[in-house]
């Protein structure tokens, strides 16, 4: 493929849209012919980032919007998941495995750790009352390359 291929998706901050978002991203990335494992890693990372935007960023306010930008370039897909919600006070603390600010919701506190481990690059930036943006990249070793 010459150049890059991009898509942008914005949707209401409703938990029903978590599944939609991860399937939409998977469909977009399918042109790279990912393995099932690669696809599952990507879907899980998207799901964690979108869930965070909805429940933490927006506290489940469905009038708010989550935006995903995806770009395929060569054999890689880069993704950003952003919200303009409440933001994160202490990023270092938030990224610790098992840390959650909502223990009452039986959250695992593993969302950021999962994103970091399932993707090849992971970055999060946030501003109090300005929102949060997670940027991730994954290289896809296409099935064709494996079987040829
Ligand atoms: N988009 C976001 N907006 C505001 N706070 C967030 C966002 N994403 C994560 N956080 C904060 O970071 C913490 C850790 O996130 P995560 O590792 O996914 O664990 P969990 O979602 O299980 O709490 C959350 O508990 C929350 O306080
Ligand atoms: Mg989470």
Tab-separated table of C-alpha atoms in Angstrom, residues 37-135:
chain	number	residue	atom	x	y	z
A	37	UNK	CA	-3.783	-13.255	18.309
A	38	UNK	CA	-2.772	-9.866	16.933
A	39	UNK	CA	-6.408	-9.003	16.350
A	40	UNK	CA	-7.398	-10.061	19.856
A	41	UNK	CA	-4.576	-8.005	21.385
A	42	UNK	CA	-5.702	-4.951	19.439
A	43	UNK	CA	-9.361	-5.409	20.287
A	44	UNK	CA	-8.549	-5.821	23.965
A	45	UNK	CA	-6.402	-2.671	24.014
A	46	UNK	CA	-9.107	-0.643	22.237
A	47	UNK	CA	-11.722	-1.987	24.564
A	48	UNK	CA	-9.742	-1.005	27.674
A	49	UNK	CA	-9.055	2.515	26.364
A	50	UNK	CA	-12.674	3.091	25.327
A	51	UNK	CA	-14.016	1.742	28.619
A	52	UNK	CA	-11.706	4.102	30.490
A	53	UNK	CA	-12.888	7.087	28.456
A	54	UNK	CA	-16.529	6.222	29.132
A	55	UNK	CA	-16.459	5.296	32.805
A	56	UNK	CA	-13.542	7.363	34.105
A	57	UNK	CA	-13.290	10.255	31.646
A	58	UNK	CA	-17.007	10.888	31.292
A	59	UNK	CA	-18.495	9.060	34.282
A	60	UNK	CA	-20.939	7.443	31.846
A	61	UNK	CA	-22.400	10.695	30.521
A	62	UNK	CA	-23.871	9.613	27.158
A	63	UNK	CA	-23.997	13.184	25.832
A	64	UNK	CA	-20.172	13.082	25.613
A	65	UNK	CA	-18.126	11.680	22.748
A	66	UNK	CA	-15.197	9.330	22.470
A	67	UNK	CA	-12.999	9.582	19.381
A	68	UNK	CA	-10.790	6.922	17.838
A	69	UNK	CA	-8.309	7.739	15.122
A	70	UNK	CA	-6.586	4.889	13.344
A	71	UNK	CA	-3.875	4.968	10.749
A	72	UNK	CA	-2.362	2.122	8.821
A	73	UNK	CA	1.116	2.783	7.564
A	74	UNK	CA	3.209	-0.021	6.156
A	75	UNK	CA	2.753	-3.012	8.455
A	76	UNK	CA	1.714	-0.957	11.488
A	77	UNK	CA	-1.476	0.432	12.863
A	78	UNK	CA	-1.427	3.446	15.123
A	79	UNK	CA	-4.449	4.335	17.192
A	80	UNK	CA	-5.492	7.153	19.441
A	81	UNK	CA	-8.449	6.967	21.785
A	82	UNK	CA	-9.393	10.336	23.205
A	83	UNK	CA	-11.954	11.891	25.469
A	84	UNK	CA	-12.390	15.446	26.655
A	85	UNK	CA	-13.443	14.382	30.122
A	86	UNK	CA	-12.140	14.950	33.611
A	87	UNK	CA	-8.526	13.983	32.971
A	88	UNK	CA	-6.056	12.132	35.198
A	89	UNK	CA	-4.473	13.796	38.207
A	90	UNK	CA	-1.485	11.513	38.701
A	91	UNK	CA	-0.536	9.654	35.540
A	92	UNK	CA	2.277	7.699	37.138
A	93	UNK	CA	-0.055	6.371	39.816
A	94	UNK	CA	-2.833	5.660	37.309
A	95	UNK	CA	-0.458	3.520	35.232
A	96	UNK	CA	0.570	1.290	38.153
A	97	UNK	CA	-0.677	-2.290	37.785
A	98	UNK	CA	-3.743	-2.889	39.988
A	99	UNK	CA	-4.326	0.815	40.676
A	100	UNK	CA	-7.946	1.826	40.241
A	101	UNK	CA	-9.788	4.916	41.426
A	102	UNK	CA	-13.055	2.962	41.336
A	103	UNK	CA	-12.564	-0.159	43.472
A	104	UNK	CA	-16.306	-0.123	44.178
A	105	UNK	CA	-16.953	-1.010	40.514
A	106	UNK	CA	-14.803	-4.121	40.754
A	107	UNK	CA	-12.447	-2.698	38.187
A	108	UNK	CA	-9.228	-4.659	37.865
A	109	UNK	CA	-6.877	-1.698	37.693
A	110	UNK	CA	-5.106	-3.495	34.844
A	111	UNK	CA	-6.341	-1.487	31.836
A	112	UNK	CA	-3.194	0.552	31.231
A	113	UNK	CA	-0.963	-2.440	31.951
A	114	UNK	CA	-2.862	-4.512	29.389
A	115	UNK	CA	-2.610	-1.765	26.743
A	116	UNK	CA	1.099	-1.411	27.381
A	117	UNK	CA	1.722	-5.144	27.125
A	118	UNK	CA	-0.495	-5.912	24.136
A	119	UNK	CA	0.752	-3.085	21.958
A	120	UNK	CA	4.244	-2.252	20.644
A	121	UNK	CA	4.012	1.387	21.670
A	122	UNK	CA	1.861	3.013	24.288
A	123	UNK	CA	1.622	6.598	25.499
A	124	UNK	CA	-0.920	8.428	27.564
A	125	UNK	CA	-1.322	12.141	27.998
A	126	UNK	CA	-3.905	13.886	30.097
A	127	UNK	CA	-4.961	17.254	31.420
A	128	UNK	CA	-7.243	17.864	34.386
A	129	UNK	CA	-10.652	18.836	33.007
A	130	UNK	CA	-9.120	18.752	29.530
A	131	UNK	CA	-9.320	15.065	28.788
A	132	UNK	CA	-7.168	12.049	28.128
A	133	UNK	CA	-5.530	10.701	25.007
A	134	UNK	CA	-4.071	7.247	24.662
A	135	UNK	CA	-1.787	6.675	21.665
